[in-house]
Short mmCIF file of C-alpha atoms in Angstrom, two decimals:
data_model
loop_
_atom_site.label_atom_id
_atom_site.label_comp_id
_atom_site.label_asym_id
_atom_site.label_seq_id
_atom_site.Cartn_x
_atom_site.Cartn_y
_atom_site.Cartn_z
CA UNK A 251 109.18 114.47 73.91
CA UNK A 252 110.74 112.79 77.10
CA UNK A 253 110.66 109.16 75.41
CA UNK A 254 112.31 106.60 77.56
CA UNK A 255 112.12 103.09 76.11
CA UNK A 256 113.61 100.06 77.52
CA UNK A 257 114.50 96.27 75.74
CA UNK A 258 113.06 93.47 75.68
CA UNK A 259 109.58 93.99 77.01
CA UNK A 260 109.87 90.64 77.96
CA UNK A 261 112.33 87.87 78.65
CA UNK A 262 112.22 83.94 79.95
CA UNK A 263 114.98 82.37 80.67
CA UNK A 264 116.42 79.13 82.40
CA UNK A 265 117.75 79.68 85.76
CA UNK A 266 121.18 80.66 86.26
CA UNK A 267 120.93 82.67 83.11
CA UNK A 268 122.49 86.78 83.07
CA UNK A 269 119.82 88.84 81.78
CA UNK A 270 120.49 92.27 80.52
CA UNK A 271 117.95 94.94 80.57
CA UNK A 272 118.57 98.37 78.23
CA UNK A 273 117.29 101.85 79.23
CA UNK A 274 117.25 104.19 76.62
CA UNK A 275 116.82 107.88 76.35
CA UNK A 276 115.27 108.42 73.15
CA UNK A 277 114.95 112.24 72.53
CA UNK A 278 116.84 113.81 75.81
CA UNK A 279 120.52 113.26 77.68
CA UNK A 280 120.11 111.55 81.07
CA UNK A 281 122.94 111.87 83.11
CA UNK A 282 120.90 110.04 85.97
CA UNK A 283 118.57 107.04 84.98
CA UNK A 284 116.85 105.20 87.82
CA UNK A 285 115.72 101.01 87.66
CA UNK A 286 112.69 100.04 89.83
CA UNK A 287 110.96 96.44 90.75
CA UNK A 288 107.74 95.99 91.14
CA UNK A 289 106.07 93.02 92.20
CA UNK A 290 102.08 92.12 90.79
CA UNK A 291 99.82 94.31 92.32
CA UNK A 292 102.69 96.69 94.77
CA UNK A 293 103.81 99.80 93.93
CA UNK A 294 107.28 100.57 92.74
CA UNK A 295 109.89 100.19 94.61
CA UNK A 296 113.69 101.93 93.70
CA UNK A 297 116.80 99.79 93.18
CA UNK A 298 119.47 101.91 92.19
CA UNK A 299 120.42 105.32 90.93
CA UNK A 300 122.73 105.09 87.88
CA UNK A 301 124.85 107.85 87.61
CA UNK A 302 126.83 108.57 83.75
CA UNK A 303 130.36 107.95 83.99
CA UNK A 304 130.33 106.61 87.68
CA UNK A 305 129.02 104.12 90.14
CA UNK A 306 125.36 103.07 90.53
CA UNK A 307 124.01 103.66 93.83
CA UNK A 308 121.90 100.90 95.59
CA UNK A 309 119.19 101.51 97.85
CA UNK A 310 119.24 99.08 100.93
CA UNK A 311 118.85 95.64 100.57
CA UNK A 312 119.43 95.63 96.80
CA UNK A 313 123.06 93.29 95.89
CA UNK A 314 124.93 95.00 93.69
CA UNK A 315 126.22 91.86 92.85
CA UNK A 316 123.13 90.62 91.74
CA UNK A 317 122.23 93.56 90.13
CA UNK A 318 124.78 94.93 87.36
CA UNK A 319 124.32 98.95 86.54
CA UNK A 320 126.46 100.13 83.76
CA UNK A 321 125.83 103.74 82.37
CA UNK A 322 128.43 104.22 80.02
CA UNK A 323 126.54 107.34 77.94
CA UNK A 324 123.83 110.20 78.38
CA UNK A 325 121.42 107.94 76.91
CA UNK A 326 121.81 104.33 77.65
CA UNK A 327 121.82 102.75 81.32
CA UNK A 328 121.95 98.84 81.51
CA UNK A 329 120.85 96.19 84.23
CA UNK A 330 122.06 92.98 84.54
CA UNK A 331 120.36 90.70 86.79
CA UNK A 332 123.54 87.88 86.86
CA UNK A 333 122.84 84.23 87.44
CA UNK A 334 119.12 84.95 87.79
CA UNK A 335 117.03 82.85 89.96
CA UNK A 336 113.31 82.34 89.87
CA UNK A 337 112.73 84.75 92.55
CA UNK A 338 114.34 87.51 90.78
CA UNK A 339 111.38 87.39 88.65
CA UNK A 340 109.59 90.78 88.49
CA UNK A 341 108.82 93.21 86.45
CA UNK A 342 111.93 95.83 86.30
CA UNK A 343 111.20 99.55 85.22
CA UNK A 344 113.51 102.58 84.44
CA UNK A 345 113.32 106.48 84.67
CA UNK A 346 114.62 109.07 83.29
CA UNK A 347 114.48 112.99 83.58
CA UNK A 348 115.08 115.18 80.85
CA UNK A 349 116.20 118.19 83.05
CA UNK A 350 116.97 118.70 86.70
CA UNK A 351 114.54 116.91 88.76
CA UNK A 352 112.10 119.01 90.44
CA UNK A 353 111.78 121.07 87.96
CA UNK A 354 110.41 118.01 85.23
CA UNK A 355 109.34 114.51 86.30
CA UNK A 356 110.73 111.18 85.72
CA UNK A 357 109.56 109.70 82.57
CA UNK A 358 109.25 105.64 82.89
CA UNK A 359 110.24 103.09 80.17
CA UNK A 360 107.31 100.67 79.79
CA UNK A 361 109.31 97.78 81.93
CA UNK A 362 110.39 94.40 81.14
CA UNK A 363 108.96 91.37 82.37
CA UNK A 364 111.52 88.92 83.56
CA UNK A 365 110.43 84.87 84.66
CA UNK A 366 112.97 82.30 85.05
CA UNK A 367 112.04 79.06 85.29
CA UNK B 1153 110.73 107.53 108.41
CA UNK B 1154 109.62 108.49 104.96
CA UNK B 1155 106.57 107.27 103.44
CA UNK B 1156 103.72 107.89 100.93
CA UNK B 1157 100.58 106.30 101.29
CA UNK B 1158 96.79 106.24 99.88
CA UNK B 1159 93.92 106.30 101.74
CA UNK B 1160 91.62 103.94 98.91
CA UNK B 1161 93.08 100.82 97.51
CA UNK B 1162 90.71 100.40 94.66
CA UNK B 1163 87.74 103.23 93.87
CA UNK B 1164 84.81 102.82 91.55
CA UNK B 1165 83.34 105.59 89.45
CA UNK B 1166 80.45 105.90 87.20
CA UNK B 1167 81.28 107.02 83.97
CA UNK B 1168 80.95 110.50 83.64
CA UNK B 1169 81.53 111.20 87.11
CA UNK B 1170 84.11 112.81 88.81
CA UNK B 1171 86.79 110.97 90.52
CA UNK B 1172 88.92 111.96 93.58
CA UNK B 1173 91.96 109.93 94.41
CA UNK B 1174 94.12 111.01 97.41
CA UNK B 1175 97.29 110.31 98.72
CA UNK B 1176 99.03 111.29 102.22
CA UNK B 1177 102.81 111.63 102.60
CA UNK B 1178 104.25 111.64 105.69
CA UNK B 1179 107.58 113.84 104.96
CA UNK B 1180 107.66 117.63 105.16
CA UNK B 1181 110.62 118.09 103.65
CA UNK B 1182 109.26 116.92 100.26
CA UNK B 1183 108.68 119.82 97.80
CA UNK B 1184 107.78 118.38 94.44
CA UNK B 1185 105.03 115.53 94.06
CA UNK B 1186 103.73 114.07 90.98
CA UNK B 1187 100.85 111.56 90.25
CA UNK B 1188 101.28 108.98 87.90
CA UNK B 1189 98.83 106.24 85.79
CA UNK B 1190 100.19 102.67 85.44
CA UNK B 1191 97.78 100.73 82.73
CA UNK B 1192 98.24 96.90 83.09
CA UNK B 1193 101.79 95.73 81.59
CA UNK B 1194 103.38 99.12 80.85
CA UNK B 1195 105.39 101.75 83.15
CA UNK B 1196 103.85 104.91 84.60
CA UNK B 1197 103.07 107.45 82.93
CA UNK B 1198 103.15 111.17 83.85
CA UNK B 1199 99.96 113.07 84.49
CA UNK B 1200 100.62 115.96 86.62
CA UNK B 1201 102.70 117.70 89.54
CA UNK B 1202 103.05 120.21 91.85
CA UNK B 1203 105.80 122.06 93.37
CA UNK B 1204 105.42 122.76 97.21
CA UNK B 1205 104.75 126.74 97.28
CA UNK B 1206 101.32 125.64 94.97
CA UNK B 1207 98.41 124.79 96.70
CA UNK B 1208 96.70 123.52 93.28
CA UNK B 1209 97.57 122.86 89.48
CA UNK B 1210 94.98 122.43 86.49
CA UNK B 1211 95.92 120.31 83.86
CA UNK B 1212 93.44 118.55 81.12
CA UNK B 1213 90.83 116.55 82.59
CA UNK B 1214 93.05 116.54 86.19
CA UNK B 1215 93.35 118.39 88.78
CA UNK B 1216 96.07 118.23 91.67
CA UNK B 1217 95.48 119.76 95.36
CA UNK B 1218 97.85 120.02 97.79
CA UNK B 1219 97.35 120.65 101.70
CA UNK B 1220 100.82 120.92 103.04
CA UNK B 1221 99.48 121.39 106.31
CA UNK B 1222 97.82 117.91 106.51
CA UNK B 1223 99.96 116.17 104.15
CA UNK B 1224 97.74 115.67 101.74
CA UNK B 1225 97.81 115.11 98.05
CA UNK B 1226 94.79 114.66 95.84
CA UNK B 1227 94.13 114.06 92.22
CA UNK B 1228 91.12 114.86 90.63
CA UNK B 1229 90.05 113.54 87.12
CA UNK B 1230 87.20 115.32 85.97
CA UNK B 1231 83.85 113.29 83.82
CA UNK B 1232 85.93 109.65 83.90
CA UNK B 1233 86.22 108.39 81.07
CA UNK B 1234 86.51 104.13 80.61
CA UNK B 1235 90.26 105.16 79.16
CA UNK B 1236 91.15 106.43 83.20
CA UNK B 1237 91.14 102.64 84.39
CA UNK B 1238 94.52 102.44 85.66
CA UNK B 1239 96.18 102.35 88.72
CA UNK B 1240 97.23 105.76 90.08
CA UNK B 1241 100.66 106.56 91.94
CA UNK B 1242 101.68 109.58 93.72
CA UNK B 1243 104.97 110.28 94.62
CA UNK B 1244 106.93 112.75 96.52
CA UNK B 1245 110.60 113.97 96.02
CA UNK B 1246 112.74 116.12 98.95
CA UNK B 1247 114.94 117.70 95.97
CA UNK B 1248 117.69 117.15 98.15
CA UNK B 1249 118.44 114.45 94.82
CA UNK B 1250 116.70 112.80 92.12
CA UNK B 1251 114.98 109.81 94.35
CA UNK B 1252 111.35 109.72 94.17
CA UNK B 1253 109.46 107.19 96.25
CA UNK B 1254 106.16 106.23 95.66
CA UNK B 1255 102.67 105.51 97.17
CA UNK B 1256 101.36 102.07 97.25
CA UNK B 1257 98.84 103.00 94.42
CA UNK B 1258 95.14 103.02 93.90
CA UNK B 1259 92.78 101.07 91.01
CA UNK B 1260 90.34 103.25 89.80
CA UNK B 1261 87.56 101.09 88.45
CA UNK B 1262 84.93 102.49 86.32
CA UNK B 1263 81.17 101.42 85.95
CA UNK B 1264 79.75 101.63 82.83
#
C-alpha cells in the first residue's frame, strides 16, 4: 500500500517550454503532497507544500511563479515548471502520506527527470 | 538553525557484514525521524522510523538507534547484501507540520 507514482519519468524539452509534472496517490487520499529537487549527487531539498483545495506553500527561495502547484483532489498534485530554462533542469520528486504525518512516513514517487536544452 | 547531517559520505562493506550508517541532527524539537534508500534514478524509499520517546526500533534486516541526548541517529543493516547499494537519507520532522528535511545522504558501497 502507500503507492505514490508520478508522470513522465522523464521529459526533454526546448527551452522556454511549460512542463507539467503529475503526482498521484494511487491507493490512499493525500490532502498534503510535497515536490522536492534534487540536484546529482545532493540530497533532497523541499520546494513546496501543496495543500488540497488551497494554496501551495513555498519554502524560501523557490518562485512560485516559476513553479506552478495545483492540487485540485485528494489524489492528484501537479507542478508546472513555466517557461523552463536549462537551469531548471533537475530531477523533481513528490511525497505523499497516507495518514497524519508522524504517525506514517512520506512515501516518494520515483521522480522525473527534467533537461532542457 | 535546523539541520541534519551524516558523519560518512560514502561507506564500504564487505558482503555479509554488518553496516552502520549514522546521521546527527541538530534540532531537539524533532520527534519523528525516518531513514530512507535512494537507488540510482528512482525516489526514496521508506525503510524505517522512530518516534522520539524510542530509543531503538527492529525492523527486517535494519535496525534504527536513537540517542536523543547526542543527537544521534543510526541505521543499522544487518549481513549486507549487494541489493543495499544505495544511498541512505535520514530525516527528521518537528510534527509541528508535515515538512521533513533531510540529511545530505550517504553511499553505501559494497565489496564483493
Amino acid at each position: 500500500g502507500a503507492v505514490v507514482s508520478q508522470h513522465p519519468s522523464r521529459v526533454i524539452c526546448k527551452s522556454g517550454t511549460s512542463v507539467k509534472i503529475e503526482c498521484r496517490s494511487l491507493d490512499f487520499q493525500a490532502t498534503t503532497m510535497f515536490w522536492y529537487r534534487q540536484f546529482p549527487k545532493k540530497s533532497l531539498m523541499l520546494m513546496a507544500t501543496s495543500n488540497e483545495g488551497s494554496k501551495a506553500t513555498y519554502e524560501q527561495g523557490v518562485e512560485k511563479d516559476k513553479f506552478l502547484i495545483n492540487h485540485a483532489s485528494l489524489t492528484l498534485s501537479t507542478l508546472t515548471v513555466t517557461s523552463a530554462h536549462p537551469e531548471d533542469s533537475s530531477f523533481y520528486i513528490c511525497s505523499a502520506s497516507p495518514g497524519q504525518f508522524g504517525n506514517q512516513p512520506q512515501h516518494f514517487g520515483d521522480g522525473t527527470r527534467l533537461s532542457i536544452l | 538553525g535546523e539541520s541534519v547531517g551524516l558523519h560518512l559520505p560514502t561507506l564500504s562493506v564487505q558482503e555479509g557484514d554488518n553496516s552502520i550508517i549514522n546521521c546527527a541532527y541538530s534540532n531537539s524539537a524533532s520527534d519523528y525521524f525516518i531513514w530512507y534508500k535512494q537507488e540510482s534514478g528512482k525516489g526514496p524509499q521508506f525503510i524505517i522510523d522512530i518516534r522520539s520517546n524510542m530509543d531503538k526500533r527492529q525492523g527486517q534486516r535494519v535496525t534504527v538507534l536513537l540517542n536523543k541526548t547526542v543527537k544521534h541517529l543510526s541505521l543499522q543493516i544487518a549481513a549486507t547484501q549487494p541489493g543495499d547499494s544505495a544511498v541512505y537519507f535520514c530525516a527528521e520532522n518537528m510534527n509541528r507540520d508535515d515538512k521533513i528535511i533531510f540529511g545530505k545522504g550517504t553511499r553505501l558501497h559494497i565489496l564483493p
